[in-house]
XYZ file of C-alpha atoms in Angstrom:
395
model
C 108.800 173.427 47.396
C 111.614 176.046 47.284
C 111.131 179.597 46.465
C 113.119 178.921 43.029
C 111.091 179.817 40.051
C 111.292 177.303 37.262
C 111.319 178.607 33.680
C 107.352 177.325 33.771
C 107.265 179.616 36.959
C 108.958 182.541 35.596
C 106.531 182.438 32.584
C 103.553 182.291 34.941
C 105.250 184.996 36.835
C 105.136 187.292 33.851
C 101.976 186.185 32.666
C 100.373 187.739 35.672
C 101.891 191.523 35.091
C 99.563 191.491 31.703
C 96.335 192.472 32.373
C 93.786 189.970 31.982
C 96.100 187.240 32.077
C 95.393 184.935 34.929
C 97.426 182.312 35.862
C 95.772 178.600 34.866
C 94.967 176.594 37.813
C 96.388 173.522 38.422
C 94.950 169.999 39.507
C 96.973 170.555 42.802
C 95.584 173.965 43.465
C 91.645 173.280 42.371
C 90.842 172.926 46.341
C 92.753 176.373 46.476
C 90.202 178.431 44.305
C 88.125 181.159 45.431
C 85.328 183.269 43.803
C 86.700 186.144 42.376
C 85.617 189.457 44.227
C 84.831 192.780 42.319
C 87.198 195.661 42.089
C 85.719 198.521 44.909
C 86.124 199.499 48.257
C 88.573 197.092 50.159
C 88.705 197.869 54.201
C 89.537 196.053 57.005
C 85.647 195.150 57.083
C 85.644 193.615 53.592
C 89.075 191.813 54.372
C 88.016 190.436 57.537
C 84.855 188.859 55.805
C 86.888 187.515 52.941
C 89.843 186.066 54.615
C 88.144 183.958 56.980
C 90.070 181.532 59.443
C 89.281 178.680 56.898
C 90.421 180.742 53.717
C 93.937 181.483 55.590
C 94.429 178.345 56.621
C 93.844 176.766 53.099
C 96.242 179.415 51.449
C 99.394 177.861 49.801
C 102.556 179.528 49.503
C 103.613 181.869 46.210
C 104.561 180.751 43.644
C 102.586 177.685 43.621
C 104.467 175.711 41.009
C 106.887 172.805 41.838
C 110.608 174.216 42.172
C 113.586 172.542 41.352
C 116.109 171.448 44.017
C 119.238 170.908 42.238
C 122.928 171.219 43.484
C 123.820 174.401 42.076
C 127.780 175.059 40.874
C 127.475 178.074 42.889
C 126.528 176.522 46.436
C 127.448 178.795 49.301
C 130.186 178.309 52.095
C 128.535 177.573 55.197
C 129.076 180.792 57.523
C 130.587 180.001 60.661
C 128.325 179.779 63.754
C 127.359 182.372 65.874
C 126.160 183.008 69.221
C 122.524 184.855 69.081
C 122.987 185.772 72.783
C 125.919 187.572 72.454
C 126.153 191.389 72.237
C 126.371 192.746 68.742
C 130.268 193.733 67.649
C 131.169 197.410 67.195
C 130.124 198.778 63.958
C 132.652 199.166 61.485
C 132.549 203.254 60.719
C 130.785 203.777 57.408
C 129.868 199.981 57.074
C 127.071 199.195 59.249
C 124.231 200.751 60.583
C 123.613 202.242 64.241
C 121.428 199.855 65.836
C 118.063 201.000 66.353
C 114.611 199.443 68.013
C 111.026 200.307 67.574
C 108.507 199.693 69.902
C 105.221 198.063 68.937
C 102.067 199.607 70.793
C 99.857 197.466 72.879
C 97.760 195.070 70.479
C 94.427 195.694 69.612
C 92.453 192.283 68.614
C 90.799 194.131 65.892
C 93.539 196.385 64.899
C 93.998 196.735 60.886
C 96.412 199.021 59.160
C 96.612 201.085 56.044
C 98.929 199.628 53.397
C 102.184 201.507 52.305
C 104.030 201.469 49.039
C 107.788 200.690 49.027
C 110.999 201.986 47.861
C 112.787 200.699 44.262
C 115.865 198.408 44.845
C 119.355 199.570 43.684
C 122.241 197.936 41.753
C 124.280 196.363 43.983
C 127.957 197.799 44.693
C 130.920 196.184 43.129
C 132.852 193.530 45.225
C 135.876 195.826 45.637
C 133.799 198.845 46.370
C 133.751 200.116 49.975
C 129.888 200.158 51.155
C 128.704 203.924 51.677
C 127.601 205.063 55.220
C 124.253 203.401 55.997
C 121.214 205.423 55.673
C 118.520 204.533 58.401
C 115.162 205.841 57.675
C 112.714 207.492 60.058
C 112.222 205.507 63.525
C 108.403 205.508 64.823
C 107.751 207.111 68.232
C 108.279 205.073 71.231
C 105.114 203.020 72.316
C 104.333 200.533 75.348
C 105.752 197.171 73.960
C 104.233 193.589 74.477
C 106.680 191.218 72.884
C 106.679 187.634 73.272
C 110.086 186.198 74.797
C 112.104 184.499 71.663
C 113.215 180.728 72.371
C 116.987 180.033 72.662
C 118.364 179.386 69.488
C 121.291 177.625 67.902
C 123.155 179.569 65.364
C 121.901 178.680 61.724
C 119.261 175.843 63.118
C 115.759 177.306 62.104
C 113.077 176.381 64.479
C 108.909 177.236 64.790
C 107.848 179.653 67.296
C 104.796 181.713 68.130
C 105.839 185.012 65.871
C 106.547 188.440 66.810
C 103.809 191.388 66.396
C 105.625 193.231 63.350
C 105.900 190.269 61.150
C 103.273 188.194 59.738
C 101.469 186.578 56.711
C 100.665 188.656 53.368
C 97.595 186.695 51.949
C 96.445 187.435 48.517
C 94.455 186.117 45.372
C 96.071 185.450 42.209
C 94.300 183.648 39.000
C 91.300 182.494 41.408
C 93.774 180.904 44.243
C 94.377 181.898 47.705
C 97.992 182.346 48.351
C 100.851 183.758 50.977
C 103.973 185.074 51.566
C 106.006 186.649 54.452
C 105.789 190.369 55.182
C 106.815 192.815 57.878
C 105.904 196.116 58.964
C 108.699 198.957 58.164
C 108.571 202.349 59.761
C 107.325 205.022 57.839
C 105.911 208.939 58.728
C 102.329 207.323 57.572
C 102.829 204.376 59.841
C 100.884 202.219 57.012
C 103.998 200.429 54.937
C 104.482 196.774 54.882
C 107.679 195.409 53.475
C 107.865 192.000 51.380
C 109.709 190.504 48.285
C 108.291 191.827 44.682
C 107.976 188.468 43.332
C 105.066 187.829 45.747
C 103.247 190.800 44.797
C 103.928 191.038 41.153
C 100.844 190.908 38.892
C 98.110 193.170 37.885
C 95.674 190.523 39.035
C 97.103 190.465 42.600
C 93.988 191.527 44.325
C 92.288 190.861 47.665
C 95.712 191.584 49.611
C 95.617 191.830 53.344
C 98.400 191.724 56.011
C 97.969 189.790 59.206
C 100.754 190.249 61.713
C 101.686 187.373 63.719
C 99.482 185.026 62.202
C 98.991 181.527 63.643
C 96.792 178.827 62.757
C 95.665 178.624 66.412
C 95.455 182.565 66.713
C 94.764 183.780 62.753
C 94.083 187.400 63.653
C 95.782 188.411 67.094
C 96.406 192.037 65.854
C 93.585 192.257 63.650
C 93.638 192.585 59.560
C 95.490 195.244 57.694
C 94.243 195.507 53.760
C 96.336 196.592 51.485
C 94.634 199.494 49.714
C 93.397 199.812 46.233
C 93.604 203.084 44.033
C 90.941 204.421 41.910
C 91.285 201.539 39.241
C 91.069 199.075 41.627
C 94.858 198.277 41.633
C 96.710 197.203 44.790
C 98.912 200.290 46.214
C 102.153 198.149 45.777
C 105.240 199.779 44.939
C 107.709 197.477 42.680
C 110.873 198.626 40.651
C 109.807 199.053 37.237
C 112.495 197.231 35.984
C 111.540 194.339 37.919
C 108.287 194.139 36.132
C 110.184 194.743 32.851
C 113.032 192.528 32.815
C 111.701 189.587 35.080
C 112.661 187.764 37.978
C 115.952 186.861 37.287
C 117.463 189.259 35.081
C 116.216 192.130 37.827
C 116.867 189.881 40.751
C 118.586 192.554 42.730
C 115.309 194.136 42.949
C 113.152 191.901 44.290
C 111.742 194.151 46.747
C 108.189 195.395 47.078
C 106.518 198.021 49.709
C 102.751 197.911 50.102
C 100.246 200.467 51.631
C 97.899 199.150 54.247
C 94.838 200.671 55.630
C 93.897 201.059 59.239
C 92.312 198.083 61.243
C 88.477 198.024 61.957
C 89.376 200.785 64.680
C 90.778 202.885 62.181
C 94.338 202.564 63.628
C 97.403 202.557 61.444
C 99.609 198.922 61.488
C 102.637 200.573 62.698
C 100.448 202.060 66.013
C 99.371 198.551 66.483
C 102.594 196.355 66.203
C 105.695 198.849 65.907
C 107.820 198.853 63.030
C 111.434 197.964 61.940
C 113.429 200.363 60.728
C 114.638 200.657 56.904
C 118.508 200.731 56.850
C 120.229 200.862 52.864
C 124.067 200.723 52.485
C 124.874 198.820 55.258
C 126.945 196.186 53.409
C 126.549 192.508 53.301
C 128.412 190.963 56.407
C 126.405 191.028 59.612
C 127.514 189.104 62.474
C 124.077 188.209 63.649
C 120.772 188.325 61.684
C 117.423 187.656 62.910
C 115.529 185.305 60.060
C 111.849 185.193 60.460
C 109.455 183.410 57.688
C 106.054 181.741 57.464
C 107.151 178.363 55.906
C 104.701 175.927 53.584
C 101.917 174.680 55.575
C 103.579 175.137 59.299
C 100.978 176.192 61.771
C 103.534 178.854 63.003
C 106.395 181.020 61.593
C 109.981 180.057 61.874
C 112.967 181.706 63.481
C 116.599 181.403 63.034
C 119.502 183.656 63.983
C 123.062 183.308 62.004
C 125.526 185.781 60.113
C 125.359 186.794 56.571
C 127.872 186.747 53.634
C 127.872 188.175 50.531
C 127.106 186.265 47.262
C 127.971 187.391 43.808
C 126.269 185.297 41.108
C 128.478 184.215 38.209
C 125.434 182.981 36.446
C 124.797 185.628 33.709
C 121.126 185.318 33.676
C 120.996 186.139 37.316
C 123.279 189.055 37.691
C 124.258 190.665 40.888
C 125.244 190.308 44.473
C 122.917 189.319 47.304
C 123.180 188.852 51.010
C 123.170 185.107 51.599
C 122.478 183.167 55.525
C 122.219 179.728 56.412
C 119.097 178.948 58.355
C 117.550 175.209 58.108
C 113.964 175.059 57.333
C 112.676 177.943 55.027
C 110.791 176.641 52.077
C 108.052 178.239 50.011
C 105.826 180.725 52.100
C 108.933 182.364 53.659
C 109.768 184.533 50.614
C 109.536 188.093 52.135
C 110.609 187.203 55.268
C 112.732 190.094 56.985
C 116.620 189.878 57.525
C 116.543 191.731 60.915
C 119.816 193.068 62.210
C 120.493 194.477 65.638
C 117.086 192.765 66.896
C 115.967 194.308 69.984
C 113.796 191.711 72.134
C 112.479 194.626 74.251
C 110.411 196.345 71.269
C 110.302 193.368 68.871
C 111.848 195.203 66.381
C 115.139 195.581 64.254
C 116.964 197.058 61.462
C 115.661 195.416 58.359
C 118.805 194.979 56.034
C 116.982 192.600 53.256
C 113.998 190.261 52.593
C 114.101 186.731 51.417
C 114.049 187.111 47.881
C 116.566 187.824 44.962
C 118.800 185.260 43.872
C 116.499 182.609 42.370
C 113.739 184.345 44.435
C 115.454 183.527 47.600
C 117.407 180.416 46.805
C 116.891 177.092 45.577
C 117.592 175.118 48.781
C 115.400 175.445 52.052
C 118.656 175.609 54.150
C 120.038 178.913 52.633
C 118.297 181.875 51.804
C 119.240 185.137 49.970
C 118.089 188.630 49.790
C 118.620 191.462 47.322
C 120.856 194.136 48.503
C 119.369 197.285 50.217
C 121.146 200.121 48.502
C 120.203 203.366 46.940
C 117.463 201.986 44.918
C 115.771 200.323 47.836
C 115.972 203.864 49.571
C 114.336 205.660 46.360
C 111.569 202.816 45.938
C 110.834 203.353 49.962
C 110.535 207.377 49.279
C 108.211 206.923 46.468
C 106.135 204.806 48.518
C 106.002 207.194 51.568
C 105.016 209.988 48.772
C 102.521 208.002 47.347
C 100.870 206.986 50.575
C 100.982 210.332 51.725
C 99.365 211.409 48.260
C 96.636 209.112 48.461
C 95.340 210.221 51.836
């Protein structure tokens, strides 16, 4: 399975945006069905009771429908190899962000955090336009870090690893089925925002949403569980650009970004205070010498890690307009959607500058070895600011 939506999947995705229009459960998903949970209080305690280790392990990638893996006429040229251990090149003034690392706090086994809404995506700049100076957003206060050492990487070759605290699985229920995508913590004033792909969280029937940092099958809750909060009407507090909802996953592929507000853990601690947060950077351009890509592939027991350079991909398909970040990294099928593109990854803090998420072009690409991201420009910054304001107002 791949992240691309077929026409049937597009129709299904649009169905979930209509109140009262649950997705049909296919035969393949029959064993994935879960009993509905009434709208109401959704705290860390309820989330932990609902998302048992067995239910998390049985969740499948969203979207669940079979994806085409056709050869595209617009196949990317493979970027040249890079050395993940090499120092970052000097930034080009006005084109690349200043490196920033945020340090996660010492992990708490029962930690859970408050979900936070996200900014809207912006139109991709013209290929000939000089990128605007990047706009880094607030970094969290430093805290003692407990960060695992990453394995040695061959550029462009993905490998399974034990994960990092700032990234994890986003679990959700749609149409009676248990699903997941990838998500990561983004630094915010409320310390309670999580970033993923819009196509993962689209739809009024997206419920029982919870973020689990550094999930693995062997250790399903190493830092606790952080429920995506609900409003008074029982809807999950998720921010997606309205154009993505109205135009659909292809026409608005350049806006495939979502922010969610997560609640505190069972001890009342915000997620960013537990695991740290990546700094959102907008206007940084498309080409980065080394980006660290993290995602949770399909039924794998552990997440996947890769490092490579990114290049600019501009669609010539009028049905899917826009320009996107593109990276060649092997082994990123369904489930990795929403995984962060981290620039200037800091091995000491386990965080970096997030400049993209797997999504956008064909919801992340039609091949598991090449991934895409919507461009993080003014629209994404605006969406983030809306999420920050909405999260503050809800407290």
